[in-house]
Short mmCIF file of C-alpha atoms in Angstrom, two decimals:
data_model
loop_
_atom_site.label_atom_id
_atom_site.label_comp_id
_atom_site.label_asym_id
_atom_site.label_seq_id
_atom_site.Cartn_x
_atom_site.Cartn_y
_atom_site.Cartn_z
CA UNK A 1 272.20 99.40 305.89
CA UNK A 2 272.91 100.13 309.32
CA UNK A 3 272.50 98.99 312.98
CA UNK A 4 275.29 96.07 312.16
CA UNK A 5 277.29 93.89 314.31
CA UNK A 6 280.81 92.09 313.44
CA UNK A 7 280.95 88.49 313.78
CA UNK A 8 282.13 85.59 311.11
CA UNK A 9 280.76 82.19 311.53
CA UNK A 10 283.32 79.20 311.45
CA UNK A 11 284.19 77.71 314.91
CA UNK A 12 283.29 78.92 318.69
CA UNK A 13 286.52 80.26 319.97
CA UNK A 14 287.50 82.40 322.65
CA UNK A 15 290.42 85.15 321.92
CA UNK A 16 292.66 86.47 324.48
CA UNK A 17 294.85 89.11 323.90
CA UNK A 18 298.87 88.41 323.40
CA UNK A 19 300.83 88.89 325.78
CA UNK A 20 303.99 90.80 325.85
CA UNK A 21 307.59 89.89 326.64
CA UNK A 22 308.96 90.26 329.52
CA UNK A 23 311.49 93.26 327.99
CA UNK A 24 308.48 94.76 325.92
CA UNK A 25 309.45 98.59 326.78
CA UNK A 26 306.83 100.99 324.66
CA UNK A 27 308.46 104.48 324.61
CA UNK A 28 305.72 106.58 323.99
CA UNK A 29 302.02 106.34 324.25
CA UNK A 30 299.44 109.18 322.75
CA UNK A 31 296.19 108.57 324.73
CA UNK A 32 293.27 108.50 322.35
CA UNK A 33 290.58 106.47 322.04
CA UNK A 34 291.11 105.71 318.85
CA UNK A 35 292.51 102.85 316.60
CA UNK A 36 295.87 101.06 317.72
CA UNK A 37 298.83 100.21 315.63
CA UNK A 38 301.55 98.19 316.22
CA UNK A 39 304.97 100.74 314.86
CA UNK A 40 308.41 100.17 314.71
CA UNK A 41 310.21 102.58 316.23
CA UNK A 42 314.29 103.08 316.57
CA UNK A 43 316.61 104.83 318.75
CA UNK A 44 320.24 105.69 318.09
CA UNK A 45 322.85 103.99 320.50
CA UNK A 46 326.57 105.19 320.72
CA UNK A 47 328.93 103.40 318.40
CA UNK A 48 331.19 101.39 321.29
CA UNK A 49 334.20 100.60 319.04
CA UNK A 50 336.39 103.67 317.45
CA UNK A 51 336.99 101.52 314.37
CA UNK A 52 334.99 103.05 311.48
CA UNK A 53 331.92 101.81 310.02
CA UNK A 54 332.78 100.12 306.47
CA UNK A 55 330.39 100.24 303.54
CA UNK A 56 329.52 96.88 302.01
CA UNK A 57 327.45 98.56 299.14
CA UNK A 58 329.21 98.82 295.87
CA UNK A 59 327.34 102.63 295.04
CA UNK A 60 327.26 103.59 298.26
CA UNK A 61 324.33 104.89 297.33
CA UNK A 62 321.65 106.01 300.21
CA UNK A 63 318.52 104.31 298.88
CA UNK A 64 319.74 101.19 299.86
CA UNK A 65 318.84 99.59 302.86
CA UNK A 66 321.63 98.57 305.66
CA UNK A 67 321.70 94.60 306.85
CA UNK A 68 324.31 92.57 308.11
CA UNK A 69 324.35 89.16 307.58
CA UNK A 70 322.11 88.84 305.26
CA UNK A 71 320.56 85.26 305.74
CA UNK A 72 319.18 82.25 303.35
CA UNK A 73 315.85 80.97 302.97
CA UNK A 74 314.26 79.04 306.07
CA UNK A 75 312.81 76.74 303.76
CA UNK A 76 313.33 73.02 304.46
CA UNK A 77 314.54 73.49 308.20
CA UNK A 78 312.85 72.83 311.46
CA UNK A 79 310.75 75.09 313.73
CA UNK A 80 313.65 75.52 316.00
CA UNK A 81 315.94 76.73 313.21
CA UNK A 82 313.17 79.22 312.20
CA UNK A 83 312.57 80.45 315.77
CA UNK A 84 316.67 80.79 315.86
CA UNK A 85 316.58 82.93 312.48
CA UNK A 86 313.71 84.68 312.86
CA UNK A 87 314.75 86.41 316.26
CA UNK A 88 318.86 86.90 315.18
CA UNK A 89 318.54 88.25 312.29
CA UNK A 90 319.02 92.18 311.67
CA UNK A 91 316.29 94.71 310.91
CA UNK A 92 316.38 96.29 307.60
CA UNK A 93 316.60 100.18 306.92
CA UNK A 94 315.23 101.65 304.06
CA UNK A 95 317.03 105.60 304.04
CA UNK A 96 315.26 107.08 301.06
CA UNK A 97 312.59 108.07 300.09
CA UNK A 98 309.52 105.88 298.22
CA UNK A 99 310.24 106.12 294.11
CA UNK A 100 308.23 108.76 292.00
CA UNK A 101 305.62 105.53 291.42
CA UNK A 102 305.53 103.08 294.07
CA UNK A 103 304.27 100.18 293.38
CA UNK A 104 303.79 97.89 296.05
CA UNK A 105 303.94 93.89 296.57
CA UNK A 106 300.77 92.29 298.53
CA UNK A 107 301.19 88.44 299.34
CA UNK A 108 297.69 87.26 300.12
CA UNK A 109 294.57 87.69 298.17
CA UNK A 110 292.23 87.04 300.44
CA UNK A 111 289.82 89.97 301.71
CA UNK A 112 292.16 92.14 303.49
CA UNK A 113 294.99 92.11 300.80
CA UNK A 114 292.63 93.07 298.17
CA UNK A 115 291.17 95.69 300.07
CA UNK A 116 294.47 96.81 300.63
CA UNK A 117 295.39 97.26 297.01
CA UNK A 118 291.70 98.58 296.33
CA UNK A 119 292.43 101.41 299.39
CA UNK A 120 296.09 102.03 297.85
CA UNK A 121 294.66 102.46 294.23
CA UNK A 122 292.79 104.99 295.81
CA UNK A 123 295.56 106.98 296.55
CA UNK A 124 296.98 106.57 293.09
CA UNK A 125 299.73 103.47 294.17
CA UNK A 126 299.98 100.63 292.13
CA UNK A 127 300.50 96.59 293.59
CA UNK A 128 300.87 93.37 292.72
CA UNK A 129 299.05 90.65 294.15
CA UNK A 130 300.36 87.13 294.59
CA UNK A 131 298.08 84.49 295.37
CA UNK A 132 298.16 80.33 296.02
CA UNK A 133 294.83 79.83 295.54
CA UNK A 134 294.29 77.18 292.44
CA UNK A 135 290.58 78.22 292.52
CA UNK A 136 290.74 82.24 292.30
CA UNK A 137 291.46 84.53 295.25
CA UNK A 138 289.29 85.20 297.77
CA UNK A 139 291.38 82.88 300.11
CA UNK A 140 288.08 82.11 303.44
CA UNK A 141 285.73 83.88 300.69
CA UNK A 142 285.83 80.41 298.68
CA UNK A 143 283.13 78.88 297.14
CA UNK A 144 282.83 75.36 295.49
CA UNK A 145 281.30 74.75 292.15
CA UNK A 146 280.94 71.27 291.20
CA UNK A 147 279.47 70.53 287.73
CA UNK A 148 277.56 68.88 286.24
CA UNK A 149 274.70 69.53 288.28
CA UNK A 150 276.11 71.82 289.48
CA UNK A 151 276.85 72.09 293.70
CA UNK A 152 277.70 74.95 295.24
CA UNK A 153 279.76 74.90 298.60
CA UNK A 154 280.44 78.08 300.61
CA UNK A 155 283.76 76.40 302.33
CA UNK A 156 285.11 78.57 304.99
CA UNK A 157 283.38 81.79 305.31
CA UNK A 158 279.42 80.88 306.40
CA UNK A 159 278.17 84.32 306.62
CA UNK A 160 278.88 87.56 307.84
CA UNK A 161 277.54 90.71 309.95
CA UNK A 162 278.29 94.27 309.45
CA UNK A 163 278.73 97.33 312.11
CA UNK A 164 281.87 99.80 310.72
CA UNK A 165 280.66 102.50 307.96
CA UNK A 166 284.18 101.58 305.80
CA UNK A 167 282.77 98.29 305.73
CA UNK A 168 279.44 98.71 305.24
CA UNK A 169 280.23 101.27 301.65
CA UNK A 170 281.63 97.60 300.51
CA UNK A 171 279.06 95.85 301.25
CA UNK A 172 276.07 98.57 300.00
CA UNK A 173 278.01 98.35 296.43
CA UNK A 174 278.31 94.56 296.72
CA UNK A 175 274.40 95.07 297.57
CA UNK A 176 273.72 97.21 294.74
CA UNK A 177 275.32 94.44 292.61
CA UNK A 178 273.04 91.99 293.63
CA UNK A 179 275.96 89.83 295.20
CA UNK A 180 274.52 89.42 298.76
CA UNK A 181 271.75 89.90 300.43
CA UNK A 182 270.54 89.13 303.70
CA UNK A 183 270.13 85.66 305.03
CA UNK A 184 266.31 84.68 306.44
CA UNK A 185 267.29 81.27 307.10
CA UNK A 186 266.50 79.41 310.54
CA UNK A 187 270.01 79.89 312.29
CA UNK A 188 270.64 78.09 315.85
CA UNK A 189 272.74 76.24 318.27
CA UNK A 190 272.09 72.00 317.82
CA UNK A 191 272.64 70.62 320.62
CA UNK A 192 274.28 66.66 320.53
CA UNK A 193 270.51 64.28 320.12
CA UNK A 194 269.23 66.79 317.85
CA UNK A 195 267.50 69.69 320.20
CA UNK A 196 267.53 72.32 318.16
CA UNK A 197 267.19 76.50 320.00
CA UNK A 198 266.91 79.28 317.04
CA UNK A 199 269.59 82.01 317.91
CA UNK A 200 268.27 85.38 317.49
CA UNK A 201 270.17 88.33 315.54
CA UNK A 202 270.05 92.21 316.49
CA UNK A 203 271.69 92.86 312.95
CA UNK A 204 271.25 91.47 309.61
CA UNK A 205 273.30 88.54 308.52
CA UNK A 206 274.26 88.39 304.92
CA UNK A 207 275.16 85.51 302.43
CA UNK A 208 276.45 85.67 298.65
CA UNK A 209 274.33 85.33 296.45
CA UNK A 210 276.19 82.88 294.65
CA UNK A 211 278.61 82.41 297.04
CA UNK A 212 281.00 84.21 299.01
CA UNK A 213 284.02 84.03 295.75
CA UNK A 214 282.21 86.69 293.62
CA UNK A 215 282.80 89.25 296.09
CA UNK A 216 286.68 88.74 295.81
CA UNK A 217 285.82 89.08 292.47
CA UNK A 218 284.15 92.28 293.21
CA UNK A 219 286.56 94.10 294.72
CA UNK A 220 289.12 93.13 291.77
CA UNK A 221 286.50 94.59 289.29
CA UNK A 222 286.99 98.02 291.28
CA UNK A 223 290.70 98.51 290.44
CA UNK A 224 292.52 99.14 287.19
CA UNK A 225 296.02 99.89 289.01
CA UNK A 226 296.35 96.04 290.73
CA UNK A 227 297.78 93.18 288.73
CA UNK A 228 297.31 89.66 289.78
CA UNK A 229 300.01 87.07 289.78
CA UNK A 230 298.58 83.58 290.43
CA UNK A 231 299.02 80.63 291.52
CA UNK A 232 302.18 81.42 293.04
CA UNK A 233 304.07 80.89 296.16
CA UNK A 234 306.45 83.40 297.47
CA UNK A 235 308.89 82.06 299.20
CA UNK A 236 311.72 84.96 299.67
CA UNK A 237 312.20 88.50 300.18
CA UNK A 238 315.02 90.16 299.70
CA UNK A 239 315.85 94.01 300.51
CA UNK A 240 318.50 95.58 297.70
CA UNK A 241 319.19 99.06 296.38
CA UNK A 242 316.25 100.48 298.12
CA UNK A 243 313.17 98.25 296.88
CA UNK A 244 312.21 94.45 298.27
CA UNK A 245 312.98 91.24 295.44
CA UNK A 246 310.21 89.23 295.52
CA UNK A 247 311.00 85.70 294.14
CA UNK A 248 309.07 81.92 293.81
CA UNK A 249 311.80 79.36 294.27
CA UNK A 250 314.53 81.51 292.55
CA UNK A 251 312.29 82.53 290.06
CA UNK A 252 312.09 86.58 290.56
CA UNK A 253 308.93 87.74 290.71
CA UNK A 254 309.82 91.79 291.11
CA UNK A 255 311.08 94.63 292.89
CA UNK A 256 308.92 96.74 295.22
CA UNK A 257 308.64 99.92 297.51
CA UNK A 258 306.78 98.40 299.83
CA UNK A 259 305.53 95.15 300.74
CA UNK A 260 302.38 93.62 302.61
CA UNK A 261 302.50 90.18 304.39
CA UNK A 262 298.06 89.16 304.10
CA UNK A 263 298.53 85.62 304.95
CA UNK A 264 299.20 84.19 308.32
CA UNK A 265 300.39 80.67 309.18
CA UNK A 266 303.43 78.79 309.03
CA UNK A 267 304.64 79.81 305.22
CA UNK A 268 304.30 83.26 306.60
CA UNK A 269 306.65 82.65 309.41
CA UNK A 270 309.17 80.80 307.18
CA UNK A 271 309.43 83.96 304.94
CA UNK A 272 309.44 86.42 307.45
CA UNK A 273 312.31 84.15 309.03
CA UNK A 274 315.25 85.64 306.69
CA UNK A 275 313.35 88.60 305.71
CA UNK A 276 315.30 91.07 307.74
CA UNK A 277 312.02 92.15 309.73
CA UNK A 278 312.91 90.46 312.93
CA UNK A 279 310.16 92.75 314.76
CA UNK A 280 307.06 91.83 312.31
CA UNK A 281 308.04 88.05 312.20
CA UNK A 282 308.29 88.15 316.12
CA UNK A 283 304.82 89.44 316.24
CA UNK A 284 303.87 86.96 313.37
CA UNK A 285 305.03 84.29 315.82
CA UNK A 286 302.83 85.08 318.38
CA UNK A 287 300.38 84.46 316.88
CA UNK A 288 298.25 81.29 317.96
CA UNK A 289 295.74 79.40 315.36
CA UNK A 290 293.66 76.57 315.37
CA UNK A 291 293.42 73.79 312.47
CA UNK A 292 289.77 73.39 311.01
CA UNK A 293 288.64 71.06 308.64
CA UNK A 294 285.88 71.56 306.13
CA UNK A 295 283.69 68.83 305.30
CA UNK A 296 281.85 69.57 301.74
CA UNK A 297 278.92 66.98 301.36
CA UNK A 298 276.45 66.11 298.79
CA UNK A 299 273.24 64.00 299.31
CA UNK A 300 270.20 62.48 297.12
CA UNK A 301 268.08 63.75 300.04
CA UNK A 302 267.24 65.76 302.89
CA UNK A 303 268.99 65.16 306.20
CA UNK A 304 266.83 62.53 308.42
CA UNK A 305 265.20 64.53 311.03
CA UNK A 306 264.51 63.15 314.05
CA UNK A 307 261.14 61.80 315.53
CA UNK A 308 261.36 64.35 318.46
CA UNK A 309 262.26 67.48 316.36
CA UNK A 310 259.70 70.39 316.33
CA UNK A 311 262.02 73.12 314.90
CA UNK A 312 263.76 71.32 312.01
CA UNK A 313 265.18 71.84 309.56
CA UNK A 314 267.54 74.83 309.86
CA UNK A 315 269.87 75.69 307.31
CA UNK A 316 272.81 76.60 309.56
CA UNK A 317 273.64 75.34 313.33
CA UNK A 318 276.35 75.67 315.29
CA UNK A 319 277.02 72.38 317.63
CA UNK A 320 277.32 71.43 320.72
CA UNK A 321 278.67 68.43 322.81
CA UNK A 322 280.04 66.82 319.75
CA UNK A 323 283.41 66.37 319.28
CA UNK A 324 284.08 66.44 315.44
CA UNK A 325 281.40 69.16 314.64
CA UNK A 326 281.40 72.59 315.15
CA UNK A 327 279.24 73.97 312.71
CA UNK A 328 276.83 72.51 309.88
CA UNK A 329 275.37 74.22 307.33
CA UNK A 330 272.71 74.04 304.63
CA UNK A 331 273.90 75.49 300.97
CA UNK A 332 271.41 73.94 298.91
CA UNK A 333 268.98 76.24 300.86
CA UNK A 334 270.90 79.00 301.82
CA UNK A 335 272.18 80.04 298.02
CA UNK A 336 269.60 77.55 295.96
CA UNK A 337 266.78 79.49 293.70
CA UNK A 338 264.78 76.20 294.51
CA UNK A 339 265.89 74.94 297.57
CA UNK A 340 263.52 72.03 298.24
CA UNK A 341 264.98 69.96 295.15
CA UNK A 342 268.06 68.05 295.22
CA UNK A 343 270.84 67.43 296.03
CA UNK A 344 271.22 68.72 299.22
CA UNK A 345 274.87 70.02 299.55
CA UNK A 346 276.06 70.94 303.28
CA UNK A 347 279.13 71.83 304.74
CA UNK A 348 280.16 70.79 307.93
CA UNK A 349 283.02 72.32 310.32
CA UNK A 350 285.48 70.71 313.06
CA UNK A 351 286.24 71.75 316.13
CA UNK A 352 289.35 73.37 316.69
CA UNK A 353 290.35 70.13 319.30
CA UNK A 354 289.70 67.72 316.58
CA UNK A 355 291.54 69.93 314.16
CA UNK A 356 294.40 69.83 316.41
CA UNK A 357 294.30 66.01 317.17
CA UNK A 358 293.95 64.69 313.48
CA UNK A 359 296.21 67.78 311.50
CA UNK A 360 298.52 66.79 308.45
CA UNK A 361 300.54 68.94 306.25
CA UNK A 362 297.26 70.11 304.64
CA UNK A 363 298.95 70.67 301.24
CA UNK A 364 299.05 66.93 301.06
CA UNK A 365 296.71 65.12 302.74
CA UNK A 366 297.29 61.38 303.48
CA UNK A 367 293.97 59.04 302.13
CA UNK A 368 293.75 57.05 305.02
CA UNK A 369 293.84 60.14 307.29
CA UNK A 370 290.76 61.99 305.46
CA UNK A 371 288.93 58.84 305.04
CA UNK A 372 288.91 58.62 309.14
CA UNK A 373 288.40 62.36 309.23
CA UNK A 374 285.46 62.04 307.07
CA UNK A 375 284.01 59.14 308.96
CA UNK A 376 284.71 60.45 312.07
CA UNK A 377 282.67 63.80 311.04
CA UNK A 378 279.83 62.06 309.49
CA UNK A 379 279.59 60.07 312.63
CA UNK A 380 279.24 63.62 314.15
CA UNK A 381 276.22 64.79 312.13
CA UNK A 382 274.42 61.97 313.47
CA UNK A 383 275.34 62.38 316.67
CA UNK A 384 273.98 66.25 316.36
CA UNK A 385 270.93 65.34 315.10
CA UNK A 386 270.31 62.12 317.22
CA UNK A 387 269.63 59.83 314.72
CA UNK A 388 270.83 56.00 314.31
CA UNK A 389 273.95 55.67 311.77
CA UNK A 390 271.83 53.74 309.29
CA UNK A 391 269.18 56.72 308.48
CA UNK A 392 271.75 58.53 307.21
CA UNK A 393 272.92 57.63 304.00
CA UNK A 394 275.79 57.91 302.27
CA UNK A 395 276.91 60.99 300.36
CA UNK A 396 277.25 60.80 296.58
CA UNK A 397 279.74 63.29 296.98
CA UNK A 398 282.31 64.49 299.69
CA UNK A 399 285.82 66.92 299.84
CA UNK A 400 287.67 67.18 302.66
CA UNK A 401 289.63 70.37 303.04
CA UNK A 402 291.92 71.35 305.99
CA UNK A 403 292.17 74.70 307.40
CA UNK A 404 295.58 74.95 308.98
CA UNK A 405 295.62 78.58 309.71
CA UNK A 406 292.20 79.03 310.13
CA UNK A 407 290.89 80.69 313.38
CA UNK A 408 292.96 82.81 315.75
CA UNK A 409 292.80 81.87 319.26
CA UNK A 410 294.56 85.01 320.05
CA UNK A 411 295.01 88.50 318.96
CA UNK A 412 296.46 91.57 319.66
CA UNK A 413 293.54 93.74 318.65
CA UNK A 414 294.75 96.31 316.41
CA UNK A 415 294.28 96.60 312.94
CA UNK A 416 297.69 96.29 311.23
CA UNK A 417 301.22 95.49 312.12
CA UNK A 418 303.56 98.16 310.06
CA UNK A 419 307.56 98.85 309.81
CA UNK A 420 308.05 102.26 308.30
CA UNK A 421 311.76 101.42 308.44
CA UNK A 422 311.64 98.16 306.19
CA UNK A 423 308.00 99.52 304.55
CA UNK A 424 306.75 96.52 305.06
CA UNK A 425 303.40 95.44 307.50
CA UNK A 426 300.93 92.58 308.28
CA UNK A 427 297.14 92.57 307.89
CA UNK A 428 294.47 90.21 308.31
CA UNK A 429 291.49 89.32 310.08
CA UNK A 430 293.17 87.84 312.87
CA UNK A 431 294.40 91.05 313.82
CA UNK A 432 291.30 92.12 315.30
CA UNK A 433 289.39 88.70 315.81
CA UNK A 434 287.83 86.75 312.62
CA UNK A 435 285.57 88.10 310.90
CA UNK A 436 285.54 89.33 306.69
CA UNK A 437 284.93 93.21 308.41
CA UNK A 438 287.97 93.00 310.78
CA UNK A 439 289.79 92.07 307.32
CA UNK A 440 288.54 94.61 304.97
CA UNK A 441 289.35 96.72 308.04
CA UNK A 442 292.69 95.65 308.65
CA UNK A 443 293.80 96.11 304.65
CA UNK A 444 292.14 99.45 304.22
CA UNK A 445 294.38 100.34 308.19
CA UNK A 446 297.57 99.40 306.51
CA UNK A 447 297.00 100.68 303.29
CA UNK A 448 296.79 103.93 304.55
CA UNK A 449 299.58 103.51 306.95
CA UNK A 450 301.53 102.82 303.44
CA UNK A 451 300.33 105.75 301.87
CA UNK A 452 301.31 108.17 304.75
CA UNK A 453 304.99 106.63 304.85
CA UNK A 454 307.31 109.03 303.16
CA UNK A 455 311.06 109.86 304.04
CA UNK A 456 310.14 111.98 307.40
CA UNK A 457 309.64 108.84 308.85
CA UNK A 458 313.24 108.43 309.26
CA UNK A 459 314.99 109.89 312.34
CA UNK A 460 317.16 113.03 311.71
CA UNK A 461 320.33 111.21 312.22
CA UNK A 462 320.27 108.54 310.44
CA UNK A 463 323.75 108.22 308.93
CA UNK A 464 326.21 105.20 308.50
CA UNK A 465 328.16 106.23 311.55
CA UNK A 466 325.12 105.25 314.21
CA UNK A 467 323.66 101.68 315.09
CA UNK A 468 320.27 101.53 314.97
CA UNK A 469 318.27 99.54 317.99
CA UNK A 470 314.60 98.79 316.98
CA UNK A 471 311.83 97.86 319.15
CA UNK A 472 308.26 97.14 318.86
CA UNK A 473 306.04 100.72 320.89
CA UNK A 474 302.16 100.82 320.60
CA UNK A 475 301.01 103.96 319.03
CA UNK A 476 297.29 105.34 319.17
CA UNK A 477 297.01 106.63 315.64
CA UNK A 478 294.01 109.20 315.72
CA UNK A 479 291.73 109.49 312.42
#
């Protein structure tokens, strides 16, 4: 493989770089032109009272990390509360070295946390990796199986393109597997009446074979150090005696050296909210996303094409000048063996405005509000293709699934967010746009930023006599 371009397929938005505070000071900058990192730095500031500095550990011991006020879950309050905890509450200070065999805690199993763990394995550090999904991991690699027939539904992720040589090693092995290959399929832009313009590509664009899931699958089969906790929710960390407590609603869940947020979203700002790691969660907060929702359809036949049509059908579109549509996409021919038989499964995307206009707590979806979604998005296919309501019949099957985190519509364009102090970082597409490279990118970034953090990290003086002031500083990280 090679000639590639990056670019994931879900919803047309623009992303704008975030914007610093108004006090955002950087202290140093190394001019290269290579990758940047956000790094938490510190700087020692004079002690102003002459009363002296009591310990509050009971060994006194200097492997465990320094925090004062040490705050409860944010769990069950409002945004404003968060916002209040999240920037008041004191960074934590790991002084000792990483243990003889770190092992370290990855919440997230999408692409970039399991390419984290797969990059850290390959540095001979174990992890754990705890994941929600009630399906398998994967997280915007899922894939649908219904049976009996069976349909197959690629859900989030529609495709992807390739351009960095990390990235492309992946995807030759997930080639040599037979997993994906590339996707031939008319691809275009459907414009609202149902005028149809093929789009195109200067690099490949490649599909699952069966679906984008196997490849999470994949890069699981590749490790023998990584251990999989799942379904489960983490909803607190806790810094003690040098390691981070993981734990699921007081349930523990275990200690760690390190620990990587790979989820983004607003149960990834309520953790971060007490976590001690004021400067991640700030940058966390930043963040902006839009709310997509994904439409999974089944029907006895093919779409109605319309009398005017020359260049139907396509098997994926993205759409124009209709509201409730964004993208629409054939999987009965995209991933079928046979894809002229039936049923004809599609999945259809929203726009990130009609995401935002019609969003719920997407963990619990109210049935009146996804039958008007649903409506309101079939409505929109027939808009697209221009074609009265009654030629197109009714599905035999439908799920409705909303994205509440899905698309970034900012970023700060670096590859990871890491705090050698608390050894703890962020990664995740979003940090470089959205795309399943700029996350296998961003895990493999911070899983070597993990492997490189050691006890040099920490500033000569460090002792419990000096206050500690941390900030957030770029740093050009050369490879």
């Amino acid at each position: 493989m090679s000639s590639r371009s990056s670019h994931l397929i879900a919803s047309p938005l623009t992303l704008q770089p975030l914007k610093s505070p108004k006090h955002y000071n950087p202290t140093f900058l190394i001019p290269t032109p290579k990758s940047l990192t956000l790094i938490c730095r510190a700087e020692d500031t004079p002690i102003t009272t002459t009363k002296p500095h009591k310990k509050t550990t009971m060994d006194g011991g200097p492997d465990r990390p320094t925090r004062r006020n040490p705050r409860r879950s944010s769990y069950g309050t409002s945004r404003r509360s968060v916002l209040k905890k999240t920037f008041s509450q004191e960074q934590v200070m790991f002084a000792g070295p990483f243990s003889d065999d770190p092992i370290v805690g990855i919440i997230g199993g999408g692409m970039s946390g399991l390419v984290c763990a797969l990059n850290l394995e390959k540095r001979g550090i174990r992890s754990t990796v705890f994941d929600t999904g009630l399906h398998g991991l994967g997280g915007r690699m899922g894939t649908r199986i219904i049976d009996p027939q069976p349909l197959i539904f690629d859900h989030a992720a529609q495709f992807f393109t390739v351009s960095d040589q990390q990235f492309a090693k992946l995807v030759d092995g997930w080639s040599e597997k037979g997993l994906v290959r590339q996707w031939q399929g008319k691809i275009g832009e459907l414009e609202v009446g149902g005028h149809f313009v093929p789009l195109s590509s200067s690099s490949p664009r490649y599909i699952g074979v069966n679906g984008m899931r196997p490849l999470a699958d994949s890069i699981l089969s590749q490790t023998g150090m990584v251990n999989v906790v799942g379904p489960c929710w983490i909803n607190k960390l806790e810094p003690f005696n040098g390691t981070w407590h993981l734990s699921e609603n007081g349930k523990p869940c275990g200690q760690f050296d390190a620990i990587v947020i790979a989820h983004n979203g607003k149960c990834a700002n309520r953790l971060l909210a007490s976590s001690g790691l004021p400067l991640i969660a700030r940058q966390m907060k930043r963040l902006e996303l839009s709310s997509i929702w994904a439409l999974l359809a089944a029907f006895e036949d093919p779409l109605p094409i319309p009398a005017h049509a020359t260049t139907l059908p396509f098997e994926g579109a993205f759409v124009k000048g209709v509201d409730s549509i964004s993208w629409m996409a054939n999987n009965t021919k995209k991933l079928s063996c046979s894809p002229n038989s039936g049923p004809h499964c599609w999945t259809f995307l929203s726009t990130a405005a009609f995401g935002k206009r019609t969003k719920v707590p997407q963990e619990n979806i109210p049935a009146a509000t996804a039958e008007k979604v649903k409506q309101a998005m079939l409505e929109g296919v027939e808009n697209a293709l221009g074609i009265p309501k009654s030629l197109l019949k009714k599905p035999f099957y439908t799920r409705l699934q909303l994205w509440g985190a899905a698309l970034p519509t900012n970023t700060p364009g670096v590859p990871c967010i890491f705090d050698p102090y608390g050894r703890a970082g962020i990664c995740g597409d979003w940090l470089l746009g959205s795309s399943l490279e700029a996350a296998a990118l961003s895990g493999i970034a911070l899983a070597n930023h993990i492997c490189n953090a050691d006890s040099r990290l920490l500033p000569k003086w460090w002792s419990s006599s000096r206050r500690v002031c941390c900030w957030f500083t770029q740093r050009i990280s050369a490879t």
